[in-house]
DNA sequence: TTGTATGCGTTATCAA
DNA sequence: TTGATAACGCATACAA
């Protein structure tokens, strides 16, 4: 193993000079810096992480708490996780994976052992049990997702309320009057997942403003689930011409079933999805969709913890941030003007 | 911060006794152990990770290299990743996420800095550029996936060849003679992803044995992609009655298109998928599918690195393991006997 | 069965 | 602009 002493010897300087040359925390002459950097490269020196953490009081590691659930759309979770890792690297940080099955204790352990300088919580629920734990520890944290009470925390999330409103507006603009909102399985609403509730609230409010009638139907993402739900929607409100879908698993079956029931999209029925663009484009017809920038979520969460960490290092009080990212509507082939005559 | 000295004082013993009581590396009287454990709990002591790594020469961290690609089925990747994390915790290890965009350098950095005691590589390609790097470092590694040349390495993977053979056997048993194998996009075959090539090879060999005629068609997972592919299959081989699908995105469109073309599954055409069970069950009709135990992959990879790490700690030569997990066929509603009269 | 003392490799303070 | 040196908190070899 090559240590800082080896580099120092090779460069003909003292260990502390090597340390400063690498950290930049003290001015070093251009000449010595060059020699140090050369030796570092030649010897393939990498500072020992343990020693660095012990002496420097910073592990340069961020903990990322990922959900173990399968009822959320996993690819997005993965995308966020990797964007966190990439963003962290830009700050010289590595990312430690922590699963929810350890619960709050895992976070406590990482914080108390000094393994992680900060924590990023994904898939935060409105009333998340992990949040109180964060208060006890002096670990810095950022949440992806919006809790009931974000005081004392930094959070970033999509503006799901705005996303819901965008859907209502788009359908209203096209002249639709009877809308069905097909949501996630009822378990998600029972769990008070913020994104589901806020989307619905945003949609509901705007729908009211625009004079839309609508049904909200939670729905499992299975073929049978959608079949039953759609059947009931069409019998309860036969004049429904607009569908908002916030349930990745429901999209495919819904399109199939509409076709089967003799409805052509978008001529007879319009479908607008709340889902990533790559999914929207995978279907036929390609779906008009409302999307938020998933990668930004990770990047911003990292910025937030990093800024909190450096504030607390300077002995300052970290400032709480709340960032909501504006979603965008992309019009594709699945939405169109309301039909003149309804089918039934 | 509460240190081992604090615990020692509280328990009325020396720091080393605390250390031994916790690590179990030296016999400690039941009485002292009790007192130590009590103090640990009362004070909320967690050993400082940096100090532990520095003194003990083991970081208790495993690096997990996850792919950034989107052309692989992400939920499985996530499932494996979490199973790695869970299994690692059982050994007192944490998992560090490392993305592929850092490439081999990232692995080198983690190994050289002593941040990770071992590495698990996911989504290994037949000719993976990260593998040579592993040789240089004395880091222990386990691969999830099977490279061209697994010498000097421990690997675990599904037995994709057996999976392919299972598909051929099942369709042959049902009397089918003309089969289409709908695979991943051609990019994956160009990349020499082992799982794709091995599945195909296993299928091909068994198909030959059983006297099946078949076409292999790489295919993007989009509706248009499948539509084109299916059209060509049916015009080239109108008597095709069996479909093997190894492409998660293709399943939904394929079923829709078969229905559209007037073919009922399984009466007119049988479909067997290589995909996770939860996906297979999501479709209508529920799909006969061949699946491997994804979680086992992570668990076994962890066992493999752990055993290599402890071998090398004992100064022994780690033994190379190659574990292939046997896939299982679950018959559902999408396969049946070949129709007496073909459609065309 | 337990205690003492040393060293791990780095950062940061103090001196020059 | 640089060098010497003292922590940092723990594991472990050595003593008792």
PDB file of C-alpha atoms in Angstrom, chain A residues 96-310:
ATOM      1  CA  UNK A  96     -23.738   4.281   0.461  1.00  0.00           C
ATOM      2  CA  UNK A  97     -26.894   2.321  -0.182  1.00  0.00           C
ATOM      3  CA  UNK A  98     -29.190   1.826   2.746  1.00  0.00           C
ATOM      4  CA  UNK A  99     -32.354  -0.186   2.477  1.00  0.00           C
ATOM      5  CA  UNK A 100     -35.477   0.558   4.386  1.00  0.00           C
ATOM      6  CA  UNK A 101     -35.601  -2.779   6.102  1.00  0.00           C
ATOM      7  CA  UNK A 102     -33.098  -1.520   8.633  1.00  0.00           C
ATOM      8  CA  UNK A 103     -35.446   1.379   9.192  1.00  0.00           C
ATOM      9  CA  UNK A 104     -34.461   4.411  11.223  1.00  0.00           C
ATOM     10  CA  UNK A 105     -31.813   2.373  13.047  1.00  0.00           C
ATOM     11  CA  UNK A 106     -29.764   2.107   9.904  1.00  0.00           C
ATOM     12  CA  UNK A 107     -29.641   5.844   9.580  1.00  0.00           C
ATOM     13  CA  UNK A 108     -28.759   6.216  13.206  1.00  0.00           C
ATOM     14  CA  UNK A 109     -25.964   3.699  12.849  1.00  0.00           C
ATOM     15  CA  UNK A 110     -24.451   5.396   9.824  1.00  0.00           C
ATOM     16  CA  UNK A 111     -24.612   8.777  11.434  1.00  0.00           C
ATOM     17  CA  UNK A 112     -23.272   7.745  14.818  1.00  0.00           C
ATOM     18  CA  UNK A 113     -20.415   5.758  13.354  1.00  0.00           C
ATOM     19  CA  UNK A 114     -19.400   8.682  11.239  1.00  0.00           C
ATOM     20  CA  UNK A 115     -19.696   6.491   8.161  1.00  0.00           C
ATOM     21  CA  UNK A 116     -21.912   9.021   6.443  1.00  0.00           C
ATOM     22  CA  UNK A 117     -21.649  12.785   6.571  1.00  0.00           C
ATOM     23  CA  UNK A 118     -25.158  13.177   5.266  1.00  0.00           C
ATOM     24  CA  UNK A 119     -28.303  11.318   4.332  1.00  0.00           C
ATOM     25  CA  UNK A 120     -30.628  11.485   1.381  1.00  0.00           C
ATOM     26  CA  UNK A 121     -34.047   9.956   1.890  1.00  0.00           C
ATOM     27  CA  UNK A 122     -35.962   8.768  -1.141  1.00  0.00           C
ATOM     28  CA  UNK A 123     -39.651   8.027  -1.426  1.00  0.00           C
ATOM     29  CA  UNK A 124     -40.551  10.139   1.554  1.00  0.00           C
ATOM     30  CA  UNK A 125     -44.084   9.785   2.807  1.00  0.00           C
ATOM     31  CA  UNK A 126     -46.179  12.613   4.163  1.00  0.00           C
ATOM     32  CA  UNK A 127     -45.792  11.255   7.663  1.00  0.00           C
ATOM     33  CA  UNK A 128     -42.428   9.530   7.436  1.00  0.00           C
ATOM     34  CA  UNK A 129     -41.163   7.709  10.513  1.00  0.00           C
ATOM     35  CA  UNK A 130     -37.570   8.270   9.522  1.00  0.00           C
ATOM     36  CA  UNK A 131     -37.824  12.023   9.864  1.00  0.00           C
ATOM     37  CA  UNK A 132     -37.935  12.278  13.649  1.00  0.00           C
ATOM     38  CA  UNK A 133     -34.736  10.232  13.759  1.00  0.00           C
ATOM     39  CA  UNK A 134     -32.984  12.813  11.651  1.00  0.00           C
ATOM     40  CA  UNK A 135     -33.685  15.459  14.223  1.00  0.00           C
ATOM     41  CA  UNK A 136     -31.876  13.630  17.030  1.00  0.00           C
ATOM     42  CA  UNK A 137     -28.718  13.097  15.069  1.00  0.00           C
ATOM     43  CA  UNK A 138     -26.742  16.051  13.932  1.00  0.00           C
ATOM     44  CA  UNK A 139     -26.471  14.448  10.533  1.00  0.00           C
ATOM     45  CA  UNK A 140     -27.400  16.623   7.631  1.00  0.00           C
ATOM     46  CA  UNK A 141     -30.174  15.389   5.410  1.00  0.00           C
ATOM     47  CA  UNK A 142     -32.084  16.105   2.253  1.00  0.00           C
ATOM     48  CA  UNK A 143     -35.388  14.545   1.336  1.00  0.00           C
ATOM     49  CA  UNK A 144     -36.578  13.586  -2.087  1.00  0.00           C
ATOM     50  CA  UNK A 145     -40.268  13.931  -1.588  1.00  0.00           C
ATOM     51  CA  UNK A 146     -42.261  16.268   0.536  1.00  0.00           C
ATOM     52  CA  UNK A 147     -43.273  15.482   4.117  1.00  0.00           C
ATOM     53  CA  UNK A 148     -46.142  16.989   6.052  1.00  0.00           C
ATOM     54  CA  UNK A 149     -43.865  19.242   7.970  1.00  0.00           C
ATOM     55  CA  UNK A 150     -40.622  20.136   6.214  1.00  0.00           C
ATOM     56  CA  UNK A 151     -39.376  22.457   8.930  1.00  0.00           C
ATOM     57  CA  UNK A 152     -35.725  21.912   9.772  1.00  0.00           C
ATOM     58  CA  UNK A 153     -35.165  19.989   6.555  1.00  0.00           C
ATOM     59  CA  UNK A 154     -34.186  20.488   2.974  1.00  0.00           C
ATOM     60  CA  UNK A 155     -36.494  18.893   0.437  1.00  0.00           C
ATOM     61  CA  UNK A 156     -36.800  18.562  -3.270  1.00  0.00           C
ATOM     62  CA  UNK A 157     -39.627  17.063  -5.238  1.00  0.00           C
ATOM     63  CA  UNK A 158     -41.627  17.338  -8.380  1.00  0.00           C
ATOM     64  CA  UNK A 159     -44.459  19.808  -8.229  1.00  0.00           C
ATOM     65  CA  UNK A 160     -47.065  17.092  -8.444  1.00  0.00           C
ATOM     66  CA  UNK A 161     -49.835  19.510  -7.756  1.00  0.00           C
ATOM     67  CA  UNK A 162     -48.849  21.482 -10.832  1.00  0.00           C
ATOM     68  CA  UNK A 163     -48.634  18.237 -12.769  1.00  0.00           C
ATOM     69  CA  UNK A 164     -52.202  17.380 -11.857  1.00  0.00           C
ATOM     70  CA  UNK A 165     -53.329  20.848 -12.843  1.00  0.00           C
ATOM     71  CA  UNK A 166     -51.567  20.566 -16.202  1.00  0.00           C
ATOM     72  CA  UNK A 167     -53.571  17.451 -16.952  1.00  0.00           C
ATOM     73  CA  UNK A 168     -56.852  19.122 -16.093  1.00  0.00           C
ATOM     74  CA  UNK A 169     -56.015  22.166 -18.169  1.00  0.00           C
ATOM     75  CA  UNK A 170     -54.968  20.191 -21.197  1.00  0.00           C
ATOM     76  CA  UNK A 171     -58.147  18.137 -21.274  1.00  0.00           C
ATOM     77  CA  UNK A 172     -60.301  21.155 -20.532  1.00  0.00           C
ATOM     78  CA  UNK A 173     -58.631  23.078 -23.347  1.00  0.00           C
ATOM     79  CA  UNK A 174     -59.555  20.266 -25.710  1.00  0.00           C
ATOM     80  CA  UNK A 175     -63.163  20.558 -24.684  1.00  0.00           C
ATOM     81  CA  UNK A 176     -63.466  17.440 -22.559  1.00  0.00           C
ATOM     82  CA  UNK A 177     -65.989  17.586 -19.774  1.00  0.00           C
ATOM     83  CA  UNK A 178     -66.107  14.127 -18.235  1.00  0.00           C
ATOM     84  CA  UNK A 179     -62.804  12.839 -16.988  1.00  0.00           C
ATOM     85  CA  UNK A 180     -61.636   9.724 -15.178  1.00  0.00           C
ATOM     86  CA  UNK A 181     -58.503   9.838 -13.094  1.00  0.00           C
ATOM     87  CA  UNK A 182     -56.965   6.370 -12.872  1.00  0.00           C
ATOM     88  CA  UNK A 183     -54.545   6.337  -9.991  1.00  0.00           C
ATOM     89  CA  UNK A 184     -52.273   3.978  -8.168  1.00  0.00           C
ATOM     90  CA  UNK A 185     -53.508   1.078  -6.085  1.00  0.00           C
ATOM     91  CA  UNK A 186     -55.445   2.146  -3.032  1.00  0.00           C
ATOM     92  CA  UNK A 187     -52.553   1.015  -0.833  1.00  0.00           C
ATOM     93  CA  UNK A 188     -50.566   3.992  -1.983  1.00  0.00           C
ATOM     94  CA  UNK A 189     -53.275   6.435  -0.977  1.00  0.00           C
ATOM     95  CA  UNK A 190     -53.676   4.685   2.334  1.00  0.00           C
ATOM     96  CA  UNK A 191     -49.943   5.098   2.881  1.00  0.00           C
ATOM     97  CA  UNK A 192     -50.319   8.803   2.242  1.00  0.00           C
ATOM     98  CA  UNK A 193     -47.690   8.858  -0.448  1.00  0.00           C
ATOM     99  CA  UNK A 194     -47.309  12.562  -1.074  1.00  0.00           C
ATOM    100  CA  UNK A 195     -46.968  12.371  -4.817  1.00  0.00           C
ATOM    101  CA  UNK A 196     -50.237  10.538  -5.255  1.00  0.00           C
ATOM    102  CA  UNK A 197     -52.208  12.814  -2.980  1.00  0.00           C
ATOM    103  CA  UNK A 198     -50.734  16.023  -4.300  1.00  0.00           C
ATOM    104  CA  UNK A 199     -51.266  15.101  -7.919  1.00  0.00           C
ATOM    105  CA  UNK A 200     -54.854  14.322  -7.205  1.00  0.00           C
ATOM    106  CA  UNK A 201     -55.342  17.517  -5.213  1.00  0.00           C
ATOM    107  CA  UNK A 202     -53.804  19.624  -7.964  1.00  0.00           C
ATOM    108  CA  UNK A 203     -55.965  17.933 -10.553  1.00  0.00           C
ATOM    109  CA  UNK A 204     -59.099  18.214  -8.474  1.00  0.00           C
ATOM    110  CA  UNK A 205     -58.663  21.904  -7.792  1.00  0.00           C
ATOM    111  CA  UNK A 206     -58.007  22.797 -11.394  1.00  0.00           C
ATOM    112  CA  UNK A 207     -60.751  20.498 -12.625  1.00  0.00           C
ATOM    113  CA  UNK A 208     -63.192  22.343 -10.403  1.00  0.00           C
ATOM    114  CA  UNK A 209     -62.007  25.713 -11.710  1.00  0.00           C
ATOM    115  CA  UNK A 210     -62.458  24.539 -15.255  1.00  0.00           C
ATOM    116  CA  UNK A 211     -65.830  23.009 -14.613  1.00  0.00           C
ATOM    117  CA  UNK A 212     -64.829  19.404 -15.238  1.00  0.00           C
ATOM    118  CA  UNK A 213     -66.715  16.439 -13.840  1.00  0.00           C
ATOM    119  CA  UNK A 214     -64.429  13.683 -12.795  1.00  0.00           C
ATOM    120  CA  UNK A 215     -64.083  10.348 -11.066  1.00  0.00           C
ATOM    121  CA  UNK A 216     -60.982   9.249  -9.190  1.00  0.00           C
ATOM    122  CA  UNK A 217     -60.379   5.517  -9.323  1.00  0.00           C
ATOM    123  CA  UNK A 218     -57.467   3.907  -7.501  1.00  0.00           C
ATOM    124  CA  UNK A 219     -56.461   0.835  -9.415  1.00  0.00           C
ATOM    125  CA  UNK A 220     -53.953  -1.997  -9.266  1.00  0.00           C
ATOM    126  CA  UNK A 221     -51.639  -2.123 -12.235  1.00  0.00           C
ATOM    127  CA  UNK A 222     -52.869  -5.466 -13.523  1.00  0.00           C
ATOM    128  CA  UNK A 223     -54.894  -6.239 -16.585  1.00  0.00           C
ATOM    129  CA  UNK A 224     -57.821  -7.497 -14.542  1.00  0.00           C
ATOM    130  CA  UNK A 225     -57.600  -4.498 -12.243  1.00  0.00           C
ATOM    131  CA  UNK A 226     -57.842  -2.044 -15.114  1.00  0.00           C
ATOM    132  CA  UNK A 227     -60.515  -4.063 -16.845  1.00  0.00           C
ATOM    133  CA  UNK A 228     -62.759  -3.893 -13.806  1.00  0.00           C
ATOM    134  CA  UNK A 229     -62.034  -0.257 -13.170  1.00  0.00           C
ATOM    135  CA  UNK A 230     -62.628   0.795 -16.752  1.00  0.00           C
ATOM    136  CA  UNK A 231     -65.834  -1.180 -16.905  1.00  0.00           C
ATOM    137  CA  UNK A 232     -67.159   0.569 -13.852  1.00  0.00           C
ATOM    138  CA  UNK A 233     -66.082   3.972 -15.076  1.00  0.00           C
ATOM    139  CA  UNK A 234     -67.861   3.504 -18.369  1.00  0.00           C
ATOM    140  CA  UNK A 235     -71.043   2.282 -16.757  1.00  0.00           C
ATOM    141  CA  UNK A 236     -71.056   5.005 -14.079  1.00  0.00           C
ATOM    142  CA  UNK A 237     -70.166   7.785 -16.505  1.00  0.00           C
ATOM    143  CA  UNK A 238     -70.742   6.645 -20.061  1.00  0.00           C
ATOM    144  CA  UNK A 239     -69.871  10.088 -21.401  1.00  0.00           C
ATOM    145  CA  UNK A 240     -66.327   9.994 -20.114  1.00  0.00           C
ATOM    146  CA  UNK A 241     -63.996  11.076 -22.903  1.00  0.00           C
ATOM    147  CA  UNK A 242     -60.816  11.947 -21.024  1.00  0.00           C
ATOM    148  CA  UNK A 243     -58.534   9.679 -19.013  1.00  0.00           C
ATOM    149  CA  UNK A 244     -55.724  10.758 -16.744  1.00  0.00           C
ATOM    150  CA  UNK A 245     -53.473   7.864 -15.745  1.00  0.00           C
ATOM    151  CA  UNK A 246     -50.994   7.982 -12.905  1.00  0.00           C
ATOM    152  CA  UNK A 247     -50.040   4.325 -12.763  1.00  0.00           C
ATOM    153  CA  UNK A 248     -47.346   3.001 -15.060  1.00  0.00           C
ATOM    154  CA  UNK A 249     -48.692  -0.521 -15.013  1.00  0.00           C
ATOM    155  CA  UNK A 250     -52.170   0.576 -16.011  1.00  0.00           C
ATOM    156  CA  UNK A 251     -51.253   2.346 -19.225  1.00  0.00           C
ATOM    157  CA  UNK A 252     -50.788  -0.664 -21.488  1.00  0.00           C
ATOM    158  CA  UNK A 253     -53.936  -2.499 -20.377  1.00  0.00           C
ATOM    159  CA  UNK A 254     -55.977   0.708 -20.530  1.00  0.00           C
ATOM    160  CA  UNK A 255     -55.026   1.310 -24.154  1.00  0.00           C
ATOM    161  CA  UNK A 256     -55.778  -2.289 -25.052  1.00  0.00           C
ATOM    162  CA  UNK A 257     -59.121  -2.207 -23.312  1.00  0.00           C
ATOM    163  CA  UNK A 258     -60.191   1.061 -24.869  1.00  0.00           C
ATOM    164  CA  UNK A 259     -59.414  -0.425 -28.250  1.00  0.00           C
ATOM    165  CA  UNK A 260     -61.307  -3.579 -27.396  1.00  0.00           C
ATOM    166  CA  UNK A 261     -64.311  -1.553 -26.298  1.00  0.00           C
ATOM    167  CA  UNK A 262     -64.399   0.048 -29.704  1.00  0.00           C
ATOM    168  CA  UNK A 263     -62.945   3.376 -28.696  1.00  0.00           C
ATOM    169  CA  UNK A 264     -60.162   4.830 -30.800  1.00  0.00           C
ATOM    170  CA  UNK A 265     -57.571   7.032 -29.136  1.00  0.00           C
ATOM    171  CA  UNK A 266     -57.587   9.993 -29.553  1.00  0.00           C
ATOM    172  CA  UNK A 267     -60.696  10.233 -31.741  1.00  0.00           C
ATOM    173  CA  UNK A 268     -63.138   8.787 -29.214  1.00  0.00           C
ATOM    174  CA  UNK A 269     -61.171   9.105 -26.001  1.00  0.00           C
ATOM    175  CA  UNK A 270     -58.150  11.112 -24.911  1.00  0.00           C
ATOM    176  CA  UNK A 271     -55.525   9.650 -22.607  1.00  0.00           C
ATOM    177  CA  UNK A 272     -52.962  11.697 -20.750  1.00  0.00           C
ATOM    178  CA  UNK A 273     -50.366   9.982 -18.602  1.00  0.00           C
ATOM    179  CA  UNK A 274     -48.283  11.065 -15.638  1.00  0.00           C
ATOM    180  CA  UNK A 275     -45.178   9.083 -16.462  1.00  0.00           C
ATOM    181  CA  UNK A 276     -41.623   9.317 -17.791  1.00  0.00           C
ATOM    182  CA  UNK A 277     -41.288  10.289 -21.437  1.00  0.00           C
ATOM    183  CA  UNK A 278     -39.579   7.085 -22.476  1.00  0.00           C
ATOM    184  CA  UNK A 279     -42.601   5.144 -21.266  1.00  0.00           C
ATOM    185  CA  UNK A 280     -45.018   7.510 -22.959  1.00  0.00           C
ATOM    186  CA  UNK A 281     -43.242   6.989 -26.251  1.00  0.00           C
ATOM    187  CA  UNK A 282     -43.292   3.233 -25.929  1.00  0.00           C
ATOM    188  CA  UNK A 283     -47.010   2.982 -26.452  1.00  0.00           C
ATOM    189  CA  UNK A 284     -49.161   3.216 -29.516  1.00  0.00           C
ATOM    190  CA  UNK A 285     -50.434   5.796 -29.914  1.00  0.00           C
ATOM    191  CA  UNK A 286     -47.595   7.676 -28.233  1.00  0.00           C
ATOM    192  CA  UNK A 287     -48.951   9.240 -25.098  1.00  0.00           C
ATOM    193  CA  UNK A 288     -49.419  12.842 -24.243  1.00  0.00           C
ATOM    194  CA  UNK A 289     -47.687  12.967 -20.881  1.00  0.00           C
ATOM    195  CA  UNK A 290     -46.711  15.137 -17.957  1.00  0.00           C
ATOM    196  CA  UNK A 291     -43.193  14.537 -16.724  1.00  0.00           C
ATOM    197  CA  UNK A 292     -40.761  15.943 -14.225  1.00  0.00           C
ATOM    198  CA  UNK A 293     -36.986  15.955 -14.498  1.00  0.00           C
ATOM    199  CA  UNK A 294     -36.044  12.869 -12.459  1.00  0.00           C
ATOM    200  CA  UNK A 295     -32.305  13.361 -12.653  1.00  0.00           C
ATOM    201  CA  UNK A 296     -32.578  16.873 -11.307  1.00  0.00           C
ATOM    202  CA  UNK A 297     -34.129  15.440  -8.190  1.00  0.00           C
ATOM    203  CA  UNK A 298     -30.956  13.572  -7.326  1.00  0.00           C
ATOM    204  CA  UNK A 299     -28.660  16.369  -8.306  1.00  0.00           C
ATOM    205  CA  UNK A 300     -30.468  18.949  -6.234  1.00  0.00           C
ATOM    206  CA  UNK A 301     -30.753  16.702  -3.205  1.00  0.00           C
ATOM    207  CA  UNK A 302     -26.991  16.286  -3.308  1.00  0.00           C
ATOM    208  CA  UNK A 303     -26.455  20.040  -3.560  1.00  0.00           C
ATOM    209  CA  UNK A 304     -28.737  20.459  -0.586  1.00  0.00           C
ATOM    210  CA  UNK A 305     -26.912  18.043   1.711  1.00  0.00           C
ATOM    211  CA  UNK A 306     -23.554  19.284   0.574  1.00  0.00           C
ATOM    212  CA  UNK A 307     -24.453  22.852   1.371  1.00  0.00           C
ATOM    213  CA  UNK A 308     -25.833  21.814   4.751  1.00  0.00           C
ATOM    214  CA  UNK A 309     -22.714  19.830   5.531  1.00  0.00           C
ATOM    215  CA  UNK A 310     -20.383  22.665   4.715  1.00  0.00           C
TER     216      UNK A 310
END
